[in-house]
mmCIF file of C-alpha atoms in Angstrom:
data_model
loop_
_atom_site.group_PDB
_atom_site.id
_atom_site.type_symbol
_atom_site.label_atom_id
_atom_site.label_comp_id
_atom_site.label_asym_id
_atom_site.label_seq_id
_atom_site.Cartn_x
_atom_site.Cartn_y
_atom_site.Cartn_z
ATOM 1 C CA PRO S 1 49.585 5.958 291.817
ATOM 2 C CA ALA S 2 47.279 9.719 292.717
ATOM 3 C CA PHE S 3 43.674 7.314 292.218
ATOM 4 C CA ALA S 4 46.115 4.172 294.499
ATOM 5 C CA ILE S 5 46.936 6.896 296.849
ATOM 6 C CA ALA S 6 43.688 9.061 297.426
ATOM 7 C CA ALA S 7 41.491 4.968 297.639
ATOM 8 C CA THR S 8 43.229 4.038 300.652
ATOM 9 C CA LEU S 9 43.109 7.414 302.348
ATOM 10 C CA SER S 10 39.523 7.067 301.847
ATOM 11 C CA LEU S 11 39.200 3.624 303.242
ATOM 12 C CA LEU S 12 41.688 4.793 306.448
ATOM 13 C CA TYR S 13 40.285 7.346 307.420
ATOM 14 C CA THR S 14 36.952 6.646 309.189
ATOM 15 C CA PRO S 15 39.224 3.792 311.069
ATOM 16 C CA VAL S 16 41.449 6.587 311.780
ATOM 17 C CA SER S 17 39.127 9.124 312.745
ATOM 18 C CA LEU S 18 37.952 6.840 315.186
ATOM 19 C CA GLU S 19 40.937 5.377 316.445
ATOM 20 C CA LEU S 20 42.176 9.123 317.208
ATOM 21 C CA ALA S 21 38.500 9.144 318.481
ATOM 22 C CA ASN S 22 39.454 6.501 321.537
ATOM 23 C CA ILE S 23 42.993 8.331 322.104
ATOM 24 C CA ILE S 24 41.437 11.963 322.338
ATOM 25 C CA ASP S 25 38.364 10.411 324.467
ATOM 26 C CA ASP S 26 37.763 13.932 326.292
ATOM 27 C CA SER S 27 33.897 15.345 325.721
ATOM 28 C CA GLY S 28 35.251 18.826 325.873
ATOM 29 C CA VAL S 29 37.857 18.170 323.338
ATOM 30 C CA PHE S 30 34.873 17.032 321.021
ATOM 31 C CA SER S 31 33.073 19.633 321.748
ATOM 32 C CA VAL S 32 35.635 22.148 320.456
ATOM 33 C CA VAL S 33 37.160 20.134 317.760
ATOM 34 C CA SER S 34 32.990 19.570 316.495
ATOM 35 C CA GLN S 35 32.173 23.284 317.010
ATOM 36 C CA ASP S 36 35.579 25.049 316.640
ATOM 37 C CA SER S 37 34.504 27.825 318.054
ATOM 38 C CA SER S 38 37.680 29.441 318.610
ATOM 39 C CA GLN S 39 38.108 28.298 315.316
ATOM 40 C CA TYR S 40 42.067 26.978 316.082
ATOM 41 C CA ILE S 41 42.216 24.572 313.768
ATOM 42 C CA GLN S 42 40.153 26.548 311.023
ATOM 43 C CA ASN S 43 43.368 29.259 310.992
ATOM 44 C CA ILE S 44 45.491 26.555 311.075
ATOM 45 C CA LEU S 45 44.020 24.736 308.096
ATOM 46 C CA THR S 46 43.881 28.667 306.336
ATOM 47 C CA THR S 47 47.564 29.650 306.936
ATOM 48 C CA CYS S 48 48.736 26.554 305.805
ATOM 49 C CA GLY S 49 46.160 25.999 302.713
ATOM 50 C CA LEU S 50 47.100 29.165 301.499
ATOM 51 C CA THR S 51 51.257 28.496 301.781
ATOM 52 C CA PHE S 52 49.864 25.040 300.261
ATOM 53 C CA SER S 53 48.490 26.649 297.084
ATOM 54 C CA ILE S 54 51.028 29.477 296.595
ATOM 55 C CA LEU S 55 53.828 27.151 296.893
ATOM 56 C CA VAL S 56 51.583 24.463 294.649
ATOM 57 C CA GLY S 57 51.210 27.284 291.763
ATOM 58 C CA GLN S 58 55.046 28.673 291.549
ATOM 59 C CA THR S 59 56.235 24.741 291.475
ATOM 60 C CA PHE S 60 54.011 24.061 288.683
ATOM 61 C CA TYR S 61 54.761 27.329 286.622
ATOM 62 C CA PHE S 62 58.313 26.391 286.613
ATOM 63 C CA MET S 63 57.966 23.322 286.075
ATOM 64 C CA TYR S 64 56.384 23.617 283.189
ATOM 65 C CA GLN S 65 58.231 26.382 281.696
ATOM 66 C CA GLN S 66 61.611 23.355 281.769
ATOM 67 C CA THR S 67 58.734 20.858 280.154
ATOM 68 C CA GLU S 68 58.423 23.020 277.888
ATOM 69 C CA ALA S 69 61.768 23.763 277.504
ATOM 70 C CA ILE S 70 63.244 20.503 277.162
ATOM 71 C CA TYR S 71 60.701 19.421 274.295
ATOM 72 C CA LEU S 72 61.886 22.246 272.093
ATOM 73 C CA ALA S 73 65.760 21.465 272.821
ATOM 74 C CA LEU S 74 65.006 17.547 272.338
ATOM 75 C CA PHE S 75 63.290 18.164 269.092
ATOM 76 C CA GLU S 76 65.780 20.566 267.787
ATOM 77 C CA GLU S 77 69.058 18.215 268.704
ATOM 78 C CA VAL S 78 66.968 15.494 267.334
ATOM 79 C CA THR S 79 66.955 17.067 264.314
ATOM 80 C CA ALA S 80 70.675 18.244 264.211
ATOM 81 C CA ALA S 81 70.781 14.249 264.308
ATOM 82 C CA LYS S 82 68.982 13.391 261.529
ATOM 83 C CA ALA S 83 70.659 16.237 259.633
ATOM 84 C CA LEU S 84 73.660 15.242 260.238
ATOM 85 C CA LEU S 85 73.044 11.217 259.861
ATOM 86 C CA GLU S 86 72.316 12.208 256.568
ATOM 87 C CA GLN S 87 75.508 14.039 256.246
ATOM 88 C CA VAL S 88 78.155 11.193 256.904
ATOM 89 C CA SER S 89 75.763 8.631 254.815
ATOM 90 C CA LEU S 90 76.545 11.185 251.909
ATOM 91 C CA VAL S 91 80.041 11.611 253.278
ATOM 92 C CA SER S 92 80.560 7.874 253.628
ATOM 93 C CA GLN S 93 79.160 6.165 250.521
ATOM 94 C CA GLY S 94 81.229 3.918 249.344
ATOM 95 C CA ARG S 95 83.439 2.635 252.238
ATOM 96 C CA GLU S 96 81.652 0.317 254.137
ATOM 97 C CA ASP S 97 84.006 0.505 257.204
ATOM 98 C CA LEU S 98 84.040 3.923 257.860
ATOM 99 C CA ASN S 99 80.022 4.550 257.583
ATOM 100 C CA THR S 100 80.142 1.005 259.689
ATOM 101 C CA ARG S 101 82.032 3.245 262.528
ATOM 102 C CA ILE S 102 79.964 6.469 261.807
ATOM 103 C CA ILE S 103 76.904 4.979 261.941
ATOM 104 C CA THR S 104 78.286 3.293 265.787
ATOM 105 C CA ALA S 105 79.309 6.339 267.218
ATOM 106 C CA ILE S 106 75.734 7.943 266.272
ATOM 107 C CA ARG S 107 74.404 5.062 268.482
ATOM 108 C CA ARG S 108 76.253 5.996 270.917
ATOM 109 C CA TYR S 109 75.275 9.080 271.555
ATOM 110 C CA VAL S 110 71.690 8.459 270.898
ATOM 111 C CA GLN S 111 71.456 5.972 273.692
ATOM 112 C CA GLU S 112 74.496 7.163 275.710
ATOM 113 C CA ASP S 113 73.778 10.659 275.822
ATOM 114 C CA LEU S 114 70.362 11.834 274.249
ATOM 115 C CA ARG S 115 68.407 9.353 275.772
ATOM 116 C CA GLN S 116 69.972 9.713 279.270
ATOM 117 C CA LEU S 117 67.404 12.506 280.729
ATOM 118 C CA GLN S 118 67.633 11.147 284.124
ATOM 119 C CA GLU S 119 71.136 11.881 284.848
ATOM 120 C CA ASP S 120 72.442 14.330 286.088
ATOM 121 C CA PRO S 121 73.709 17.260 283.136
ATOM 122 C CA ALA S 122 76.687 18.097 284.531
ATOM 123 C CA GLU S 123 78.122 14.320 284.700
ATOM 124 C CA LEU S 124 77.554 14.408 280.835
ATOM 125 C CA LEU S 125 78.999 17.249 280.127
ATOM 126 C CA SER S 126 82.304 15.880 281.760
ATOM 127 C CA SER S 127 83.022 13.410 279.685
ATOM 128 C CA ARG S 128 86.056 12.825 278.557
ATOM 129 C CA PRO S 129 87.024 14.262 274.114
ATOM 130 C CA MET S 130 88.233 10.052 274.213
ATOM 131 C CA ASP S 131 84.561 8.858 274.553
ATOM 132 C CA ASP S 132 82.528 11.521 273.380
ATOM 133 C CA PRO S 133 81.307 10.445 270.124
ATOM 134 C CA LEU S 134 80.644 13.138 268.613
ATOM 135 C CA GLU S 135 84.446 13.711 268.771
ATOM 136 C CA SER S 136 84.842 9.650 266.962
ATOM 137 C CA ILE S 137 82.826 11.142 263.554
ATOM 138 C CA MET S 138 85.259 14.405 264.076
ATOM 139 C CA TYR S 139 88.021 12.427 263.483
ATOM 140 C CA LEU S 140 87.058 9.788 261.064
ATOM 141 C CA THR S 141 85.855 12.871 258.797
ATOM 142 C CA SER S 142 88.706 15.063 259.037
ATOM 143 C CA VAL S 143 92.004 15.229 257.294
ATOM 144 C CA GLY S 144 94.254 18.005 258.658
ATOM 145 C CA GLU S 145 91.405 20.145 257.901
ATOM 146 C CA PRO S 146 87.868 20.579 259.565
ATOM 147 C CA SER S 147 85.839 18.760 257.063
ATOM 148 C CA VAL S 148 81.928 19.515 255.700
ATOM 149 C CA VAL S 149 80.060 17.698 258.818
ATOM 150 C CA TYR S 150 81.763 20.255 261.240
ATOM 151 C CA GLU S 151 79.422 22.576 260.901
ATOM 152 C CA SER S 152 76.394 20.106 261.762
ATOM 153 C CA VAL S 153 77.702 18.512 264.791
ATOM 154 C CA ARG S 154 78.664 22.159 266.202
ATOM 155 C CA ALA S 155 74.862 22.470 265.804
ATOM 156 C CA LEU S 156 74.833 19.226 267.475
ATOM 157 C CA ARG S 157 76.732 19.813 269.793
ATOM 158 C CA GLN S 158 74.280 23.190 270.754
ATOM 159 C CA ALA S 159 71.219 21.712 270.941
ATOM 160 C CA ARG S 160 72.273 19.672 273.602
ATOM 161 C CA ALA S 161 73.755 22.196 275.340
ATOM 162 C CA LYS S 162 71.069 23.632 275.355
ATOM 163 C CA ARG S 163 69.089 20.132 275.991
ATOM 164 C CA LEU S 164 70.661 19.629 279.508
ATOM 165 C CA GLY S 165 70.472 23.258 280.287
ATOM 166 C CA ALA S 166 66.358 22.549 280.381
ATOM 167 C CA LEU S 167 67.623 19.755 282.381
ATOM 168 C CA GLN S 168 69.634 21.000 285.427
ATOM 169 C CA ARG S 169 66.882 21.061 288.246
ATOM 170 C CA LYS S 170 65.952 25.094 288.796
ATOM 171 C CA LEU S 171 63.510 24.413 291.962
ATOM 172 C CA PRO S 172 65.637 23.369 295.289
ATOM 173 C CA GLU S 173 65.401 21.048 296.826
ATOM 174 C CA ILE S 174 63.562 22.470 300.485
ATOM 175 C CA GLN S 175 61.238 23.341 298.284
ATOM 176 C CA MET S 176 60.002 20.120 297.687
ATOM 177 C CA ILE S 177 60.013 19.016 301.295
ATOM 178 C CA LEU S 178 58.301 21.939 302.451
ATOM 179 C CA LEU S 179 55.687 21.743 299.797
ATOM 180 C CA TRP S 180 54.983 17.504 300.812
ATOM 181 C CA SER S 181 55.296 18.830 304.399
ATOM 182 C CA LEU S 182 52.210 22.077 304.197
ATOM 183 C CA ALA S 183 50.291 19.082 302.285
ATOM 184 C CA GLY S 184 50.627 16.310 305.183
ATOM 185 C CA VAL S 185 50.012 19.287 307.699
ATOM 186 C CA VAL S 186 46.328 20.395 305.742
ATOM 187 C CA LEU S 187 45.111 16.624 305.404
ATOM 188 C CA SER S 188 46.657 15.520 308.503
ATOM 189 C CA THR S 189 43.647 17.926 310.263
ATOM 190 C CA PHE S 190 40.743 15.752 308.465
ATOM 191 C CA PRO S 191 41.032 12.956 310.876
ATOM 192 C CA LEU S 192 41.125 15.261 313.657
ATOM 193 C CA LEU S 193 38.049 17.003 312.669
ATOM 194 C CA GLY S 194 36.444 13.773 312.354
ATOM 195 C CA ALA S 195 37.065 12.254 315.273
ATOM 196 C CA GLY S 196 35.050 15.280 316.693
ATOM 197 C CA VAL S 197 32.374 15.227 314.169
ATOM 198 C CA GLN S 198 31.729 11.835 314.547
ATOM 199 C CA THR S 199 30.220 12.347 318.080
ATOM 200 C CA ILE S 200 27.443 14.662 316.625
ATOM 201 C CA GLY S 201 26.769 12.765 313.117
ATOM 202 C CA GLY S 202 28.439 9.644 314.027
ATOM 203 C CA MET S 203 29.945 7.144 311.425
ATOM 204 C CA GLY S 204 27.232 8.715 308.194
ATOM 205 C CA ILE S 205 30.023 11.962 307.907
ATOM 206 C CA LEU S 206 33.027 10.654 308.359
ATOM 207 C CA ASN S 207 31.514 8.166 305.208
ATOM 208 C CA VAL S 208 31.241 11.707 303.685
ATOM 209 C CA GLN S 209 34.377 13.037 305.002
ATOM 210 C CA SER S 210 36.630 10.577 303.073
ATOM 211 C CA VAL S 211 34.920 10.448 300.349
ATOM 212 C CA TYR S 212 35.919 14.203 299.686
ATOM 213 C CA LEU S 213 39.683 13.319 300.880
ATOM 214 C CA SER S 214 39.939 11.260 298.803
ATOM 215 C CA PHE S 215 39.320 13.866 295.395
ATOM 216 C CA ILE S 216 41.609 16.232 297.789
ATOM 217 C CA VAL S 217 44.595 13.958 297.948
ATOM 218 C CA PHE S 218 44.020 12.785 294.349
ATOM 219 C CA GLY S 219 43.788 16.443 292.813
ATOM 220 C CA VAL S 220 47.315 16.867 295.214
ATOM 221 C CA SER S 221 49.293 13.888 294.558
ATOM 222 C CA LEU S 222 47.865 14.204 290.518
#
């Protein structure tokens, strides 16, 4: 997607700049924009670019930490699930009906919980006990008192809690909106500058700037 967006904007840059020049159609404005003698556009670009770079750094830091926490939690949960599978296989050895029901419960857990990385963690936590596959495993393997499977199920639930905690949104949605808004402001200055500098360099300078813009857009979209 990043490459497609960069290529599209690179192709649109020259016609958009020329259309903007036709809309402005003022030699005085062209002189100010092309030379930026007042540094008005430069100051706007510097301020927005600095704010954008600060927000990008913070966002990357938080997202990197969250991704690392998710992977660590998944590895721990998969390890606990494999240990539970091995244990219940031994417990239900020779009892085909019980083994089938336990394996079905573990399959439900993997498909409906472990693999649901896009679901809201709060919704997964709010599921009823009767809909919890781990609760079904505890019921099938316990008679009167908790069985040896209890510790494995407990460890798996702790690992599940870490995964759901890691999946919880860490950044407010307004930060992403502000980030993309600043990126749009920074990139929107290029057609305006292109409309001014084309009076000096012609189409050649617009073609060069379109290549520069494509690299910047590719980095922002990536």
